[in-house]
Short mmCIF file of C-alpha atoms in Angstrom, two decimals:
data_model
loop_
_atom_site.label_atom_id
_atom_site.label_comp_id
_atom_site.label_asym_id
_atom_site.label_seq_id
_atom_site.Cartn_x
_atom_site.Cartn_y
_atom_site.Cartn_z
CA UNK A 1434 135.40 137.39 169.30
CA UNK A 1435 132.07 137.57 171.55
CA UNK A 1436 130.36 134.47 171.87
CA UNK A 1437 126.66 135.83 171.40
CA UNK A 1438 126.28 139.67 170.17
CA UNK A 1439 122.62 140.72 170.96
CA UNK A 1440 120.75 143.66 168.78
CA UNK A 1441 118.48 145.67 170.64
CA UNK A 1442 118.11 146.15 173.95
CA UNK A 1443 114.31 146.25 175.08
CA UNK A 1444 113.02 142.97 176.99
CA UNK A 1445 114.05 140.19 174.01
CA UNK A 1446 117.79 141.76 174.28
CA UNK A 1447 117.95 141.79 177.84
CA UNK A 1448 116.07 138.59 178.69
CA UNK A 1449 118.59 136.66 176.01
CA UNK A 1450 121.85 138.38 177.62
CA UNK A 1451 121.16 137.11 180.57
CA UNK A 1452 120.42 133.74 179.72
CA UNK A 1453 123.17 133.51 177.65
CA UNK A 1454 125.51 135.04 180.79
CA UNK A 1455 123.89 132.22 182.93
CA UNK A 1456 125.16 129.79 180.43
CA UNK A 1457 129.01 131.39 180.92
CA UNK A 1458 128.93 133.22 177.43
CA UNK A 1459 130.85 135.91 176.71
CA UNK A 1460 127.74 138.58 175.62
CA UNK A 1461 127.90 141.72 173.71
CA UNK A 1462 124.72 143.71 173.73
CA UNK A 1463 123.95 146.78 171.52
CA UNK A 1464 121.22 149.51 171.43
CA UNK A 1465 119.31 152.03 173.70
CA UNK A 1466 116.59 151.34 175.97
CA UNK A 1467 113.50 150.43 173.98
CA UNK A 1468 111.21 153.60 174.34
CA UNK A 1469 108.71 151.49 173.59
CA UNK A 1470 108.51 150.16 177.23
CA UNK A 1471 109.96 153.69 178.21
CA UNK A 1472 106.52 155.20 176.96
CA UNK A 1473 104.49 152.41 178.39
CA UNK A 1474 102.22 154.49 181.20
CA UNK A 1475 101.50 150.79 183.26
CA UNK A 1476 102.44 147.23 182.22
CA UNK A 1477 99.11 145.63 183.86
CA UNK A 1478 99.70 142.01 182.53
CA UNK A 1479 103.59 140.98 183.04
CA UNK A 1480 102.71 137.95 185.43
CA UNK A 1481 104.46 139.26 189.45
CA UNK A 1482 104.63 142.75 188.48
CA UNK A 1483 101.50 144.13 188.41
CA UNK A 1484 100.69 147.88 187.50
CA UNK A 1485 104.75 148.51 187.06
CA UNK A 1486 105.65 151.42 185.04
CA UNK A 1487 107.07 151.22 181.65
CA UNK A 1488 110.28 153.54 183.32
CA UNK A 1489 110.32 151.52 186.22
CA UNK A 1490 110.45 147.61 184.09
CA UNK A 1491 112.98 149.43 182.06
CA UNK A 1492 115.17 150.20 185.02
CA UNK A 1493 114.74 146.88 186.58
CA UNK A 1494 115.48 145.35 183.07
CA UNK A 1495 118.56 147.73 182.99
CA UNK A 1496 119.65 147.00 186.27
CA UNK A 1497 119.23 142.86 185.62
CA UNK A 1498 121.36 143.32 182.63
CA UNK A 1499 124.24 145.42 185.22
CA UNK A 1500 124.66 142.12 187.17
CA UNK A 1501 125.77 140.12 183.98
CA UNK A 1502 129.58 141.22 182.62
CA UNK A 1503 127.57 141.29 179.21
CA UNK A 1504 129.26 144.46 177.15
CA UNK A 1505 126.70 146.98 176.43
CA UNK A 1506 127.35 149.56 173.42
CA UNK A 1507 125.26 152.21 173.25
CA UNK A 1508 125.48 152.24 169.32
CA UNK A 1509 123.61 151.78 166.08
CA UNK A 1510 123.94 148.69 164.07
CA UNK A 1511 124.10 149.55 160.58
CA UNK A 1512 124.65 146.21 158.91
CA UNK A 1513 124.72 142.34 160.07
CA UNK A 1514 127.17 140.07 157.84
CA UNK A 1515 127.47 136.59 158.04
CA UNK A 1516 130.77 135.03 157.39
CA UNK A 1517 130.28 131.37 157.43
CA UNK A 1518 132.17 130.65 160.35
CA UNK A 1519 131.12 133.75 162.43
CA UNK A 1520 129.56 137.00 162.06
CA UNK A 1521 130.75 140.82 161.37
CA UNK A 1522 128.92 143.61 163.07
CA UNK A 1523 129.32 146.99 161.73
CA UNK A 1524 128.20 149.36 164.77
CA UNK A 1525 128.41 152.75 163.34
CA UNK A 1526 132.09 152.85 162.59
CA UNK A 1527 133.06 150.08 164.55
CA UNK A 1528 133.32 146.49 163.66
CA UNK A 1529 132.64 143.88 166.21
CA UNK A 1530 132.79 139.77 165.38
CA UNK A 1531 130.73 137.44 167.15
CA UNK A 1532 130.13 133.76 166.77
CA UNK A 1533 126.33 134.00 166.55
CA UNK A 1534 123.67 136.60 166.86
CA UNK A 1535 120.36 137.34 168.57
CA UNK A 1536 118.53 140.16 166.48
CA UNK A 1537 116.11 141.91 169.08
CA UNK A 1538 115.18 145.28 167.25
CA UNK A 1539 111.75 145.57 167.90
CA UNK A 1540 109.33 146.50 164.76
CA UNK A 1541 108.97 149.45 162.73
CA UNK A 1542 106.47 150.25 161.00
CA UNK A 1543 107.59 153.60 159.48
CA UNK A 1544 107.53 153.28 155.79
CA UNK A 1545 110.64 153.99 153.81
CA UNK A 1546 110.59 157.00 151.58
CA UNK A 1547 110.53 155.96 148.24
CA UNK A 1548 114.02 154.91 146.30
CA UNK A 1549 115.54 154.62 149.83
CA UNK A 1550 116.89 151.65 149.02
CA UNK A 1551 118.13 152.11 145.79
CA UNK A 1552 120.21 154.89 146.44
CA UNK A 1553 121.23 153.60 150.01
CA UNK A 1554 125.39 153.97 149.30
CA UNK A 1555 124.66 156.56 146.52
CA UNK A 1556 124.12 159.59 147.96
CA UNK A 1557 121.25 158.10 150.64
CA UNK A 1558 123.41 156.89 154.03
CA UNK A 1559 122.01 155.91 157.63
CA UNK A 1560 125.51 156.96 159.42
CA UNK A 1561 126.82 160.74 159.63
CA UNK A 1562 129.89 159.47 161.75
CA UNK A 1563 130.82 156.83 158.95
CA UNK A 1564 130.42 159.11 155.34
CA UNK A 1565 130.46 162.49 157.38
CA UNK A 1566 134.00 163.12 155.58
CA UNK A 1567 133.02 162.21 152.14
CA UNK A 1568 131.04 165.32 151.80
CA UNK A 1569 133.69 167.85 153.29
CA UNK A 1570 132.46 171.27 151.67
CA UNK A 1571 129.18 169.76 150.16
CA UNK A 1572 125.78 170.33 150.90
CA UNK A 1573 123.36 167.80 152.49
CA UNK A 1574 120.24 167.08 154.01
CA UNK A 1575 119.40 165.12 157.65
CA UNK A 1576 116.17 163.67 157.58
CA UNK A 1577 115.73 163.38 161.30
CA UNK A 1578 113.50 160.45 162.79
CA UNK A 1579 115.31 160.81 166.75
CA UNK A 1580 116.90 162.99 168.99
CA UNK A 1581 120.23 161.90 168.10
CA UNK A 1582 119.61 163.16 164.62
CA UNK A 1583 120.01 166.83 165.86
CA UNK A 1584 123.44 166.09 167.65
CA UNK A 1585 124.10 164.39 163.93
CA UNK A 1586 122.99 167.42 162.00
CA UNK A 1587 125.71 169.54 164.10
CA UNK A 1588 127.92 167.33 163.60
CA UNK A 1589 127.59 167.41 159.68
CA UNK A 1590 127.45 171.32 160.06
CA UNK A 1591 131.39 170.99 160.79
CA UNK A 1592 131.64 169.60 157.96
CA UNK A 1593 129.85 170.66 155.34
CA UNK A 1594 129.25 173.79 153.82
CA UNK A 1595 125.54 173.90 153.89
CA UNK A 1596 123.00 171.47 156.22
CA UNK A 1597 119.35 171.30 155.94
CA UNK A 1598 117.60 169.19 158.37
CA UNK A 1599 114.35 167.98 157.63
CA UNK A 1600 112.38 166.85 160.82
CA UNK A 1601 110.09 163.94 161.34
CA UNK A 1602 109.90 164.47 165.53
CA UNK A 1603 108.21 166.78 167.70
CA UNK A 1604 111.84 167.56 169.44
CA UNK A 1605 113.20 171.29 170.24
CA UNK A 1606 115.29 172.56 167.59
CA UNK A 1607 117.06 175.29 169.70
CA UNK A 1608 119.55 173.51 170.12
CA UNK A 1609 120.63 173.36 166.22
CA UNK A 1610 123.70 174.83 164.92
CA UNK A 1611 122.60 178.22 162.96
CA UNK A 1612 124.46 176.82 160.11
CA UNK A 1613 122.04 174.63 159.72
CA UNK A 1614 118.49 175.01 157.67
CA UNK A 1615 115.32 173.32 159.20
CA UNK A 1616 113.04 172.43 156.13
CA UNK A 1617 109.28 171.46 157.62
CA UNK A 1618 107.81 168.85 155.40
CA UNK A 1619 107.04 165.01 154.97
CA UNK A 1620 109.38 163.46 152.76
CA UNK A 1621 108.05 161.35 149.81
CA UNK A 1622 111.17 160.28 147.23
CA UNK A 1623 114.68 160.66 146.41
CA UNK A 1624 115.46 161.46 142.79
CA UNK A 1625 118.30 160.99 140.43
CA UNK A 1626 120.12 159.91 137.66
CA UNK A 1627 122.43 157.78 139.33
CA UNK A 1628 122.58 158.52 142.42
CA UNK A 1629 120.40 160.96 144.96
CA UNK A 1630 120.23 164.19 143.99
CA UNK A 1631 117.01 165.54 145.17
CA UNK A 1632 114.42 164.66 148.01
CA UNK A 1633 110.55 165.36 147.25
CA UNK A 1634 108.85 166.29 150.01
CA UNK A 1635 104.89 166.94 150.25
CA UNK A 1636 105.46 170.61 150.14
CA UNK A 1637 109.14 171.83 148.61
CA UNK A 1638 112.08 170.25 147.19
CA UNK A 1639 115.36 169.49 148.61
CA UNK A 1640 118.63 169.56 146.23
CA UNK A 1641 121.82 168.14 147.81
CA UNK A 1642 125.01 166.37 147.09
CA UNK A 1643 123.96 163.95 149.96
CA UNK A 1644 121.11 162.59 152.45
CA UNK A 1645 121.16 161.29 155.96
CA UNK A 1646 118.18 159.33 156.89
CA UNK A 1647 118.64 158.83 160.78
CA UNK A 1648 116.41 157.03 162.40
CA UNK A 1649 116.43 154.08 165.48
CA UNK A 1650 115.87 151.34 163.42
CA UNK A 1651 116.69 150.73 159.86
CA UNK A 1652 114.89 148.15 156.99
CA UNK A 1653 115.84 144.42 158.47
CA UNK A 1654 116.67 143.77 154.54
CA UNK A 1655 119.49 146.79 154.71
CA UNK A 1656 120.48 145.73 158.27
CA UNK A 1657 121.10 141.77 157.14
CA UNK A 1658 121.88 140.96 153.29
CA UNK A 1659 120.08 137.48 152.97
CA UNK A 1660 117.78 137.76 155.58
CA UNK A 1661 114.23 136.56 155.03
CA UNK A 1662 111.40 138.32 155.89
CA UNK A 1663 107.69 138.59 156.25
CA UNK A 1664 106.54 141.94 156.10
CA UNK A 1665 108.06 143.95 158.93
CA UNK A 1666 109.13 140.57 160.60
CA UNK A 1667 111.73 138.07 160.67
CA UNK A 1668 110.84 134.49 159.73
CA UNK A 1669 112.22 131.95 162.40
CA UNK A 1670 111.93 128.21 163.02
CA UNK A 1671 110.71 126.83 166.74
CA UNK A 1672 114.03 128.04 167.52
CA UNK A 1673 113.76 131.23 167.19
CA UNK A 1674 116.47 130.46 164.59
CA UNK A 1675 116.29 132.47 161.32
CA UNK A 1676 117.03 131.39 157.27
CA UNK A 1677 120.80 132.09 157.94
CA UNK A 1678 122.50 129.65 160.36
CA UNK A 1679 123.66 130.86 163.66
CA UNK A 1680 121.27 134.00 163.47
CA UNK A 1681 118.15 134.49 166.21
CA UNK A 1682 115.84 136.72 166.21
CA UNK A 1683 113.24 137.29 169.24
CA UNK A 1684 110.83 139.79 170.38
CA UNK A 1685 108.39 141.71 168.23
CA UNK A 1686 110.50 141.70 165.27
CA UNK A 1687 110.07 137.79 165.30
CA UNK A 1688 106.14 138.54 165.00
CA UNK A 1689 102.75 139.46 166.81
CA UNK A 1690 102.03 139.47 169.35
CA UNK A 1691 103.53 142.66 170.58
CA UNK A 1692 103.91 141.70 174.47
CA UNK A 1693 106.69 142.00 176.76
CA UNK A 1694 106.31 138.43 177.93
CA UNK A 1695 106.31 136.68 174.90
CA UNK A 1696 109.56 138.73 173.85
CA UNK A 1697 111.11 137.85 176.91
CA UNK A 1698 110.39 133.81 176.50
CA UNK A 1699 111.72 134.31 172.87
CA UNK A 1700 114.88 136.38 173.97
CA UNK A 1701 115.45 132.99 176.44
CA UNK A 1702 114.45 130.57 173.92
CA UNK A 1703 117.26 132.57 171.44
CA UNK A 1704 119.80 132.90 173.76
CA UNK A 1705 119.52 128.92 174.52
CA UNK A 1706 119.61 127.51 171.07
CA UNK A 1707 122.14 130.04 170.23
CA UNK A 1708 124.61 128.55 173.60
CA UNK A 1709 124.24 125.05 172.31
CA UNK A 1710 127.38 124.28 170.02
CA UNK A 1711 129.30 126.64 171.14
CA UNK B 1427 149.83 142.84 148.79
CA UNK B 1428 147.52 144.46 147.08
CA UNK B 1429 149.06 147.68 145.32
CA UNK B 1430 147.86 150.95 146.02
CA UNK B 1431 146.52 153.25 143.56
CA UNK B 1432 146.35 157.22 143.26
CA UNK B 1433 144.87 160.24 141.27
CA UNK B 1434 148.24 160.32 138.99
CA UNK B 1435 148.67 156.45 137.94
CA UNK B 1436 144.34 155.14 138.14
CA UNK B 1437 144.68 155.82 134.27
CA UNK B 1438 148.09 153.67 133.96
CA UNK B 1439 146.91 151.08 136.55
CA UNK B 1440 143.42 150.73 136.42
CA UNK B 1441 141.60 152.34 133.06
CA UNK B 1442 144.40 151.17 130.67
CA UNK B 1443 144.57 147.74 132.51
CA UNK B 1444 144.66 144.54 130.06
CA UNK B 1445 142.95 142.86 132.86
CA UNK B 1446 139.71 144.02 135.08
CA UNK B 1447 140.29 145.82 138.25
CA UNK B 1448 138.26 145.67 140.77
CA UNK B 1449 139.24 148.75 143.20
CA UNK B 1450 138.55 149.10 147.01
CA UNK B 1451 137.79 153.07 148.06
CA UNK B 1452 139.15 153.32 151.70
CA UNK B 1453 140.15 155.38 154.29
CA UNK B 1454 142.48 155.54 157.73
CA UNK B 1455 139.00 156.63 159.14
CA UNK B 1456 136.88 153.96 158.30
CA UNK B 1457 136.51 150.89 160.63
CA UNK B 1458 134.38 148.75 157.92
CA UNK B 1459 137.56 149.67 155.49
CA UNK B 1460 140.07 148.21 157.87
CA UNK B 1461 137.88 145.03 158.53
CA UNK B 1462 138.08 144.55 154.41
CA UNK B 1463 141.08 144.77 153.81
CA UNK B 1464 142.05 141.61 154.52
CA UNK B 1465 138.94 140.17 152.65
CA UNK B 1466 140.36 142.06 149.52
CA UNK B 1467 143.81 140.22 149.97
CA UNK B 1468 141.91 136.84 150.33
CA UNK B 1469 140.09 137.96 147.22
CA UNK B 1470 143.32 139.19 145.54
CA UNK B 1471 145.04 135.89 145.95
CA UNK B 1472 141.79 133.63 145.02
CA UNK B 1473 141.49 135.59 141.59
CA UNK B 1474 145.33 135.74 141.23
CA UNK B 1475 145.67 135.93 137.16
CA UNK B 1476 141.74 136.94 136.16
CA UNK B 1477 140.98 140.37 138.46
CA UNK B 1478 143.78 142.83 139.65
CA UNK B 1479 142.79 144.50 143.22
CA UNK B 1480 143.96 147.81 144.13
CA UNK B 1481 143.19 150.08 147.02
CA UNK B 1482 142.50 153.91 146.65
CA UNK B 1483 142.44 155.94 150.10
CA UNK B 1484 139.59 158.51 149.00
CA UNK B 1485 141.08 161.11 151.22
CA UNK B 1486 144.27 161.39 149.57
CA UNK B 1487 143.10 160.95 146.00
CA UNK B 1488 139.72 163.01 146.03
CA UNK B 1489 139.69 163.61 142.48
CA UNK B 1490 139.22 160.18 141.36
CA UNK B 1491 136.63 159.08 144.46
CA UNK B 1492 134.73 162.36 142.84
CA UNK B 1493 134.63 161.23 139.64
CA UNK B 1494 133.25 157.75 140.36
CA UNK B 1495 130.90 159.49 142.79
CA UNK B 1496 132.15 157.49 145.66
CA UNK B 1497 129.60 158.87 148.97
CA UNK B 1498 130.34 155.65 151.23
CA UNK B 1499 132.81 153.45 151.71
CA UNK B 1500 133.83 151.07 151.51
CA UNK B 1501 133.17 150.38 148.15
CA UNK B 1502 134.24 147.74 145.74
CA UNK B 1503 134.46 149.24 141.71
CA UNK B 1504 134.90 146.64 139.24
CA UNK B 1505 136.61 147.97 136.23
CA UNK B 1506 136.88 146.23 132.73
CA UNK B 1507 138.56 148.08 129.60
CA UNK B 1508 138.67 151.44 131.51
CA UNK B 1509 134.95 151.18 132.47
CA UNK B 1510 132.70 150.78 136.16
CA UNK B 1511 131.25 147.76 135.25
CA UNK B 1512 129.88 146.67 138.95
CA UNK B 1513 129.70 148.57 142.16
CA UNK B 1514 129.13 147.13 145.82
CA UNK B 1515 128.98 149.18 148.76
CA UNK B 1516 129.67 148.35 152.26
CA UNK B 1517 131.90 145.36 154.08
CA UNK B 1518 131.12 141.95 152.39
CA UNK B 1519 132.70 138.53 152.97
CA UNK B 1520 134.75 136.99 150.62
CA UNK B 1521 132.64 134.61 148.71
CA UNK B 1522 130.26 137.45 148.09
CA UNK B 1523 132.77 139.84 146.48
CA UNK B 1524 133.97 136.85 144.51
CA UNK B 1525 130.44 135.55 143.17
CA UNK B 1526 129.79 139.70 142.31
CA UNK B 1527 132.86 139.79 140.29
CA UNK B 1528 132.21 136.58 138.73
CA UNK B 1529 129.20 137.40 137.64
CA UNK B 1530 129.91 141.17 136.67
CA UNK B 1531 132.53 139.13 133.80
CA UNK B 1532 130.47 136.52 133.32
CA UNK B 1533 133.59 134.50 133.98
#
């Protein structure tokens, strides 16, 4: 059982890892490096650094994070559970416990296409790895919002008998399995009686047994049952400390405004609330 | 323990049940799966006498995760006099899959 499990792994991550390593915590850390700062051409107002690269604050962030012995895991949280006592993690196919919990996801914006939700479970899913076997022989669709989703859309091309994959990035498709069918179009709603059977996109139709909607981050509702929220953010007290006890949440998920500096007083502010009691 | 169920006895065990059943689709693969199942015994053992819990690996018994159209698991099926009568999908604590069940029979 980790003391502190972080999610996300841009400046509010990393800055509440290491506080909570300075406080002797045992840390786990999930996530990739937030291409947010990644994209970021100059970072003129971060007070000491001036003019720093987004590439370059990421590596220093990365190599700040190297000197804790936080665990990093390079994965996809799919769901947050609280358990009373502690909380369950489901990363991808793994499940990790940890005995509270720092949400640091950033904010998305990207609407979800319509019935998303309802059918998330029945016949919509956000993990390949994790329901991959379930459609052995079937067809499906990947509606791909990262890179990964291509390695994903191989993956389920193993698998199934047919694969359509349904891009939402400017990535090159080369490197797609000739099993599987690139459909161009923007996807607008999921159909069925009870469970997904069709996607609707601007342009054509999609019929499948099943539908992978792969993206970085996924609805904050989806990712923790009971959580409340204010738009695309997380409501939290002075704290940092959200409706469900023991849970954080810093950065730009926590609200505007978008900066690296206030995520990175929040991540510390988390990380410090979240050490006491513990 | 909580008894595990297969294509050839669901009808015996679960449909033809004088008592609901609530039934846990699984699999060896499935991390979320093995972090239920002892959630499901709690559950088992709390509802002793009102809800029978079973386990069906989906792998082995493909017929029956077909018919229920089963495209995640976990997932939790509530049956009541050989009917679905409440669904959940995903890893849930204990409390939760004890409220859903209790409100699913109105019990």
């Amino acid at each position: 059982m980790y003391d502190i499990a972080i999610i996300g792994k841009g400046p509010a991550g990393i800055s509440a890892a290491i506080n909570a390593y300075a406080r002797n915590k045992k840390v786990i850390i999930f996530g990739q490096d937030s291409k947010k700062i990644l994209w970021a051409p100059s970072i003129p107002n971060y007070a000491g650094l001036p003019d720093i690269t987004g590439t370059e604050f990421m590596e220093r962030l990365n190599d700040h994070l190297n000197k804790t012995d936080a665990v990093v895991v390079n994965k996809n949280v799919l769901a947050v559970y609280s358990m009373g006592t502690h909380f369950s993690i489901q990363a991808e196919t793994e499940m990790y416990e940890a005995k509270k919990v720092i949400l640091a996801t950033g904010v998305d914006f990207k609407k979800t296409i319509e019935n998303e939700d309802k059918f998330l479970g029945s016949g919509v899913s956000y993990c390949a790895t994790c329901d991959a076997p379930l459609y052995k022989g079937k067809t499906v669709a990947v509606i791909g919002y990262n890179h990964e989703s291509i390695e994903e859309a191989n993956f389920l091309a193993t698998v199934c008998s047919k694969v359509y994959f349904v891009p939402q990035i400017k990535e090159d498709l080369s490197k797609l399995n000739e099993k599987v069918e690139v459909v161009n179009g923007k996807p607008l709603k999921f159909e069925g009686a009870f469970s997904a059977e069709k996607l609707v996109l601007d342009n054509t139709e999609i019929k499948a047994d099943g539908f992978f909607v792969l993206k970085d981050s996924y609805p904050l509702t989806s990712l923790v049952p009971g959580l409340e929220v204010d738009g695309p953010h997380v409501k939290v007290d002075k704290n940092m400390e959200t409706n469900i006890k023991g849970l954080y949440a810093a950065g730009d998920v926590a609200g505007k405004p978008y900066q690296i500096a206030k995520a990175v007083g929040e991540g510390q502010i988390a990380a410090l609330n979240a050490c006491e009691n513990l | 323990m909580v008894m595990h169920v297969t294509d050839s006895n669901f009808q015996n065990e679960v449909l033809n049940s004088d008592v609901p059943v609530l039934v846990d689709f699984w699999a060896t693969w499935c991390g979320p799966c093995k972090m239920l199942a002892p959630v499901i015994e709690e559950v088992a053992q709390r509802m002793e006498g009102e809800v029978k819990v079973v386990k069906l690996d989906v792998d082995e018994n493909p017929v029956t995760a077909s018919q229920y159209g089963i495209m995640s698991i976990p997932t939790l099926v509530l049956f009541k006099d050989g009917k679905p009568v409440g669904k959940l999908v995903g890893f849930r604590p204990a409390d939760q899959i004890e409220s859903a069940i209790r409100g699913a029979l109105n019990l």
